Short mmCIF file of C-alpha atoms and ligand atoms in Angstrom, two decimals:
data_model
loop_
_atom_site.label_atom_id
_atom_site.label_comp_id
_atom_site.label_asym_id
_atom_site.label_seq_id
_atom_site.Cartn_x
_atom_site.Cartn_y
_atom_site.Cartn_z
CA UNK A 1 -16.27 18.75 57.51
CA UNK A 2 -18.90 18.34 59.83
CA UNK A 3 -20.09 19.96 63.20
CA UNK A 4 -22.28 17.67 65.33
CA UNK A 5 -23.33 19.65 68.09
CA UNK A 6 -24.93 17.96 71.52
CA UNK A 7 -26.80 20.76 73.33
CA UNK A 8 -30.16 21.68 74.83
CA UNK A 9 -31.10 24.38 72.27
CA UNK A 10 -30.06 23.09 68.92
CA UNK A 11 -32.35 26.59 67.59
CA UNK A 12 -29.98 28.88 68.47
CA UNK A 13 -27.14 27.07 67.45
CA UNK A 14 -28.56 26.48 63.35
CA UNK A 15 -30.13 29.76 63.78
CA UNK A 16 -26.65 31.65 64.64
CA UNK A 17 -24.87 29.38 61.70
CA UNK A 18 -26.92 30.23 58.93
CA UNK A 19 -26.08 33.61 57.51
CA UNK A 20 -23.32 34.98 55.56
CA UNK A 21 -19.93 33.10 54.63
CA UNK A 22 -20.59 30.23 57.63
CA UNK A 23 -24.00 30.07 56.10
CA UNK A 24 -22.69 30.41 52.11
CA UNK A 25 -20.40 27.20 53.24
CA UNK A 26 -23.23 24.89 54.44
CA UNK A 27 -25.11 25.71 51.44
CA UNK A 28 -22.32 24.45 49.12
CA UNK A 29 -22.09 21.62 51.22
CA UNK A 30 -18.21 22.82 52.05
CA UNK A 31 -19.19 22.40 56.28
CA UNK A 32 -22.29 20.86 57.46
CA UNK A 33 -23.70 21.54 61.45
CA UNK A 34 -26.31 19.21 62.75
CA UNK A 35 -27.38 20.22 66.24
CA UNK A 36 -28.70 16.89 68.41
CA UNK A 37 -30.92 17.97 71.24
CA UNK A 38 -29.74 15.81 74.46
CA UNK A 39 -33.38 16.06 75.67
CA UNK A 40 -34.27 13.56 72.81
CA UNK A 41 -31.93 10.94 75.01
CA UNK A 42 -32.99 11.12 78.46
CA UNK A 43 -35.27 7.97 79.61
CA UNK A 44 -37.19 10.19 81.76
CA UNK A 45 -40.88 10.61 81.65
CA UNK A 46 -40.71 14.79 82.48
CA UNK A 47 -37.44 14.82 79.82
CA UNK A 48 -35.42 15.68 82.73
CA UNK A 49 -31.75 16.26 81.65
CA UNK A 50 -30.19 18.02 85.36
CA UNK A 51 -31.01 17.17 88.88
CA UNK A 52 -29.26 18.10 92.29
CA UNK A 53 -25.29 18.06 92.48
CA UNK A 54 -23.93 15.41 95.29
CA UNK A 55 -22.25 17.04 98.20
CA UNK A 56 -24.78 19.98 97.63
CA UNK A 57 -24.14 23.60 96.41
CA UNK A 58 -26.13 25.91 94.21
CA UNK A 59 -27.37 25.08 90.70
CA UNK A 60 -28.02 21.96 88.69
CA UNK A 61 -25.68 19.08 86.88
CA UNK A 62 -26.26 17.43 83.96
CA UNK A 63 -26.91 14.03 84.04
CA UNK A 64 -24.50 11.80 82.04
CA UNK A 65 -26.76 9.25 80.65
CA UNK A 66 -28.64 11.73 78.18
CA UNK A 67 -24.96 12.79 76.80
CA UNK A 68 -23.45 9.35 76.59
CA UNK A 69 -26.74 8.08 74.61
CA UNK A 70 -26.29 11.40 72.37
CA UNK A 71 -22.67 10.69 71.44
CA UNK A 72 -23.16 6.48 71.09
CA UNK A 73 -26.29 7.99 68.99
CA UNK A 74 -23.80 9.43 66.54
CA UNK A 75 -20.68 7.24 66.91
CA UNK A 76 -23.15 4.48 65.70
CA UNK A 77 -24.79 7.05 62.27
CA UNK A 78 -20.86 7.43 61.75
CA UNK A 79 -18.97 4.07 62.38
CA UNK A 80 -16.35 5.76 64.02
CA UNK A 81 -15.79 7.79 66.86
CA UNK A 82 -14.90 11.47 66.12
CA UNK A 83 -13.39 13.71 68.91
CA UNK A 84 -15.37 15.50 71.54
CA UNK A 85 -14.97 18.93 72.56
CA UNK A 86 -16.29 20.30 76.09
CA UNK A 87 -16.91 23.56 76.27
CA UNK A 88 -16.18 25.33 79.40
CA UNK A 89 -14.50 28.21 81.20
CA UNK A 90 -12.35 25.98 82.32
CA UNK A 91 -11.05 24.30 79.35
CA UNK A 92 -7.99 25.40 77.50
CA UNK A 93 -7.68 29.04 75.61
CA UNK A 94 -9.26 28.51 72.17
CA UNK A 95 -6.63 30.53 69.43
CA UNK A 96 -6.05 30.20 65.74
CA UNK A 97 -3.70 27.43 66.10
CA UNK A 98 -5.95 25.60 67.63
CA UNK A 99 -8.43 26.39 64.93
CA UNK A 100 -5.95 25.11 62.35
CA UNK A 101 -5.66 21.59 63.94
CA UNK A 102 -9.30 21.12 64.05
CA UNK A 103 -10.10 22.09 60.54
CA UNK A 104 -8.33 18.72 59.87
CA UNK A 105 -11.04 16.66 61.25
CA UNK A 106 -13.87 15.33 59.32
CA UNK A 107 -16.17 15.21 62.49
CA UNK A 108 -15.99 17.01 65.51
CA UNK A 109 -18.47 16.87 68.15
CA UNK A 110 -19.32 19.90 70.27
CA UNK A 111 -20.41 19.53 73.61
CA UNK A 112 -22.66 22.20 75.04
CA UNK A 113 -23.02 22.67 79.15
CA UNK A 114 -25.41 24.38 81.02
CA UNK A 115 -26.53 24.97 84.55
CA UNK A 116 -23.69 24.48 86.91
CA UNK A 117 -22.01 22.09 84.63
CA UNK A 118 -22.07 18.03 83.67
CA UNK A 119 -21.31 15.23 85.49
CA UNK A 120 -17.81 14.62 85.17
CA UNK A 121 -18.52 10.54 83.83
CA UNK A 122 -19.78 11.59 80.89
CA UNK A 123 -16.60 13.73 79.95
CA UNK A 124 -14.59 10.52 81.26
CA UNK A 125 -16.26 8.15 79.39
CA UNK A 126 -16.61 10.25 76.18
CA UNK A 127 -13.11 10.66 76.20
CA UNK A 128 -13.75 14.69 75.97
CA UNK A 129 -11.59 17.76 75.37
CA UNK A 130 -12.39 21.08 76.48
CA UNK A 131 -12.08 24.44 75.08
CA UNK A 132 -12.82 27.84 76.64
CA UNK A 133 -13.35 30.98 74.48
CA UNK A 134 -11.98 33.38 77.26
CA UNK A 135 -11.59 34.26 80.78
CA UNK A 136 -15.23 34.94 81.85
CA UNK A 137 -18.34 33.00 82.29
CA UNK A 138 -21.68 32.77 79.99
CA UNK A 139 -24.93 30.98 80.52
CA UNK A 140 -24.21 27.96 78.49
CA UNK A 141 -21.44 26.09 76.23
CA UNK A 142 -23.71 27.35 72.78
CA UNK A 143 -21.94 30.81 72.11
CA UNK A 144 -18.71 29.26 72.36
CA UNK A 145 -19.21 26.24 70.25
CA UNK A 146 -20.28 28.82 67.33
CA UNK A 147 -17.15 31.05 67.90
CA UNK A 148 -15.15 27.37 67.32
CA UNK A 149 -17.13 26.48 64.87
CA UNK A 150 -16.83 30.01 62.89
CA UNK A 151 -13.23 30.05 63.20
CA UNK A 152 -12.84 26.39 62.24
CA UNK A 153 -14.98 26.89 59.39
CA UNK A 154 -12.92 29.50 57.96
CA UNK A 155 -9.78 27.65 57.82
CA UNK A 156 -11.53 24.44 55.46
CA UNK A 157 -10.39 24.54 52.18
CA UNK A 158 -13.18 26.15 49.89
CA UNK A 159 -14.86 28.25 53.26
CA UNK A 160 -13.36 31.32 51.78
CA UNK A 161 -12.98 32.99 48.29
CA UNK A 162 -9.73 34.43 47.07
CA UNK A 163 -11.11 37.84 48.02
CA UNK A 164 -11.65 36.99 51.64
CA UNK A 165 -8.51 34.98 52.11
CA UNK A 166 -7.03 33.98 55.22
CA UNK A 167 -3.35 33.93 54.40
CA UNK A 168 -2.40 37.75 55.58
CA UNK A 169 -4.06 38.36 58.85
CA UNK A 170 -4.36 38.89 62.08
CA UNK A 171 -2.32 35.73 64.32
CA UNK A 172 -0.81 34.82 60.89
CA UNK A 173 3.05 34.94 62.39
CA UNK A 174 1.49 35.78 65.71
CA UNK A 175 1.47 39.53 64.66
CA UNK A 176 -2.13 41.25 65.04
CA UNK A 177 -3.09 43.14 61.45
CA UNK A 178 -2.36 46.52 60.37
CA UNK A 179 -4.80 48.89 59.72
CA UNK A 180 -7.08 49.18 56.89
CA UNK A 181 -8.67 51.94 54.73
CA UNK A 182 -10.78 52.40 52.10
CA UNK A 183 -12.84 54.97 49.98
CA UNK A 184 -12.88 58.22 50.66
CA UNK A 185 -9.32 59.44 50.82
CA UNK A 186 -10.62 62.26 53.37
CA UNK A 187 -13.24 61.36 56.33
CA UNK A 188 -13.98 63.85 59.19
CA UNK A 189 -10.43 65.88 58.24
CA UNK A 190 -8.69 62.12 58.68
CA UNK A 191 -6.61 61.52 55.35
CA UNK A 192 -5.47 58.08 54.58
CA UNK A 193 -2.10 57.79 55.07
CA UNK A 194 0.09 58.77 52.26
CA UNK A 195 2.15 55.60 51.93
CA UNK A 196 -0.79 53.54 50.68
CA UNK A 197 -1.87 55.90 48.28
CA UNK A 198 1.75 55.73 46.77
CA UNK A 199 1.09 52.88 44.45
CA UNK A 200 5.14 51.97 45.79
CA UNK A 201 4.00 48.09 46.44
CA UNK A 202 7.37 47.62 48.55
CA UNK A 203 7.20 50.75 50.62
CA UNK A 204 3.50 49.61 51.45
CA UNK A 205 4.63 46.04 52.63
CA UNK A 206 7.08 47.94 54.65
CA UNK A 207 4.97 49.87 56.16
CA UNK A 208 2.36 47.35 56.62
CA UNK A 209 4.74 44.90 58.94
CA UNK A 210 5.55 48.16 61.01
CA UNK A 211 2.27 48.75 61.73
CA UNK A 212 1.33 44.79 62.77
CA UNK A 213 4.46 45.20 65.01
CA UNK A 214 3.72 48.73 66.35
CA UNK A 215 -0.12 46.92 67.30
CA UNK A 216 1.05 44.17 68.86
CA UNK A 217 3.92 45.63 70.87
CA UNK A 218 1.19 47.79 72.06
CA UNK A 219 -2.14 45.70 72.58
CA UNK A 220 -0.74 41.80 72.57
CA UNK A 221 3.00 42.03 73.68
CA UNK A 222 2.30 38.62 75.07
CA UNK A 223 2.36 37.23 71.59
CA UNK A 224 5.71 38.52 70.14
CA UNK A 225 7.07 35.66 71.87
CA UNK A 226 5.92 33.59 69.54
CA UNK A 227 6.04 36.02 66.26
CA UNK A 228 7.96 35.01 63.63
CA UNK A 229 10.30 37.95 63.26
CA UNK A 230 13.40 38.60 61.34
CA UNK A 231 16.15 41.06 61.69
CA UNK A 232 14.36 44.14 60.47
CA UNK A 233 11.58 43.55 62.59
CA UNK A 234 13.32 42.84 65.70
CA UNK A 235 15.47 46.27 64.63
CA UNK A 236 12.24 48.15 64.63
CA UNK A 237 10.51 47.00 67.48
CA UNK A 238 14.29 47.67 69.73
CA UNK A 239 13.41 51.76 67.70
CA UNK A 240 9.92 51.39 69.32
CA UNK A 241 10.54 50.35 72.40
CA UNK A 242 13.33 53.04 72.94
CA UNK A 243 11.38 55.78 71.59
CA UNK A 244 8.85 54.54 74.23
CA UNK A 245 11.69 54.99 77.04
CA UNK A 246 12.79 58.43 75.60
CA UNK A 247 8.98 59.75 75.76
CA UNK A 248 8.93 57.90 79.76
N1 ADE B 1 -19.31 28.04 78.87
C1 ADE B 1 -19.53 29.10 79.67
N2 ADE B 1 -18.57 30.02 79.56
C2 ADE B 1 -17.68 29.54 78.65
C3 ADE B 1 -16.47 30.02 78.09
N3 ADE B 1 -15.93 31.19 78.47
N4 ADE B 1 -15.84 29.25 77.19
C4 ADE B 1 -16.34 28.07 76.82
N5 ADE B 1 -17.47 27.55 77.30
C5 ADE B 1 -18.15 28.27 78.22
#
């Protein structure tokens, strides 16, 4: 699969990409990310790539010719033209589904804002999608293309070894994870709990889905809606929820 992302700083974007499993993944040619400076397109003798927003207000917009010429730039290297993702605040939550869907592309273009955003032709006529990576607002659209790009990455075939799998965990079944533990048994007077010392494989699993349940009851209720739960679990999280009552 390949990244092609369209932003002012294409540094920070190879230089955030390029160490440990994201990094590992380019190297074995599993994902590739090419990072196409929109400067390189503007027809401008200063390399403008902003000016003034009509109807006035604070900050700059960026001008659509630069990005159209970046994006016919790589339609034409491709022969085909791959989807376009706009990343903004105001785009729609980014989550693991969405992840999942994406990893199915063999292109993806990421488009990168900055200032006080980009002239809303070029998203028309590119035909864009947008994606936000949360409810709050950061200098420009790079951060959040890596977090896509990270969490796309991980779901291509061949991204991960068996030992850092992505089948069990958290937003699997829309349940977060249970906690983990390793080496030594005792930290700080804090003993590992007994269960998973046990060796008892089904007890663990057992305890294991309480625990995911428990987590997301507490932190995420919002995504039990969507969980994939059976009888047992729905019997468990009714026992949580009225030991919850009991305690007020
Ligand atoms: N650009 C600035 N803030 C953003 C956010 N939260 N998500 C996606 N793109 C952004």
């Amino acid at each position: 699969m390949k990244f092609h992302v369209m932003t002012l700083f294409p540094d920070m974007v190879l230089d955030g990409l390029n160490t440990s499993i994201i990094g590992r993944a380019q190297n074995e040619k599993i994902i590739e990310v090419e990072a196409i400076d929109i400067r390189d397109y503007t027809r401008d003798k200063h390399r403008h790539v902003d000016d003034y927003p009509y109807g006035g207000g604070a900050g700059m917009v960026m001008q659509a010719a630069p990005i159209c010429d970046c994006y016919d730039d790589i339609c034409r290297k491709l022969g085909k033209k791959p989807r376009v993702i706009y990343m903004t605040p105001q785009g729609k939550l980014f989550n693991q589904e969405i992840a999942k869907e994406l990893a199915k592309e063999d292109d993806l273009v990421l488009l990168c804002g900055h200032y006080e955003g980009v002239d809303e032709r070029a998203l028309e006529l590119l035909g864009t999608e947008s994606l936000s990576i949360g409810d709050y607002v950061l200098t420009g659209g790079e951060l959040p293309a890596m977090v896509v790009i990270d969490a796309v990455s991980r779901m291509v075939h061949g991204v991960l070894t068996n030992d850092e799998s992505a089948d069990f965990e958290s937003f699997e079944d829309n349940l977060l994870e249970y906690p983990q533990y390793t080496r030594p048994e005792v930290y700080k007077d804090l003993r590992v709990p007994e269960v998973l010392m046990s060796g008892h494989h089904a007890n663990i699993m057992k305890w294991r889905r309480e625990k995911s349940l428990e987590r997301t009851y507490e932190r995420r209720p919002d995504l039990l809606a969507d969980a994939n739960l059976d009888k047992k679990d729905i019997k468990y999280l009714s026992t949580i929820k009225s030991l919850e009552e009991q305690n007020g």
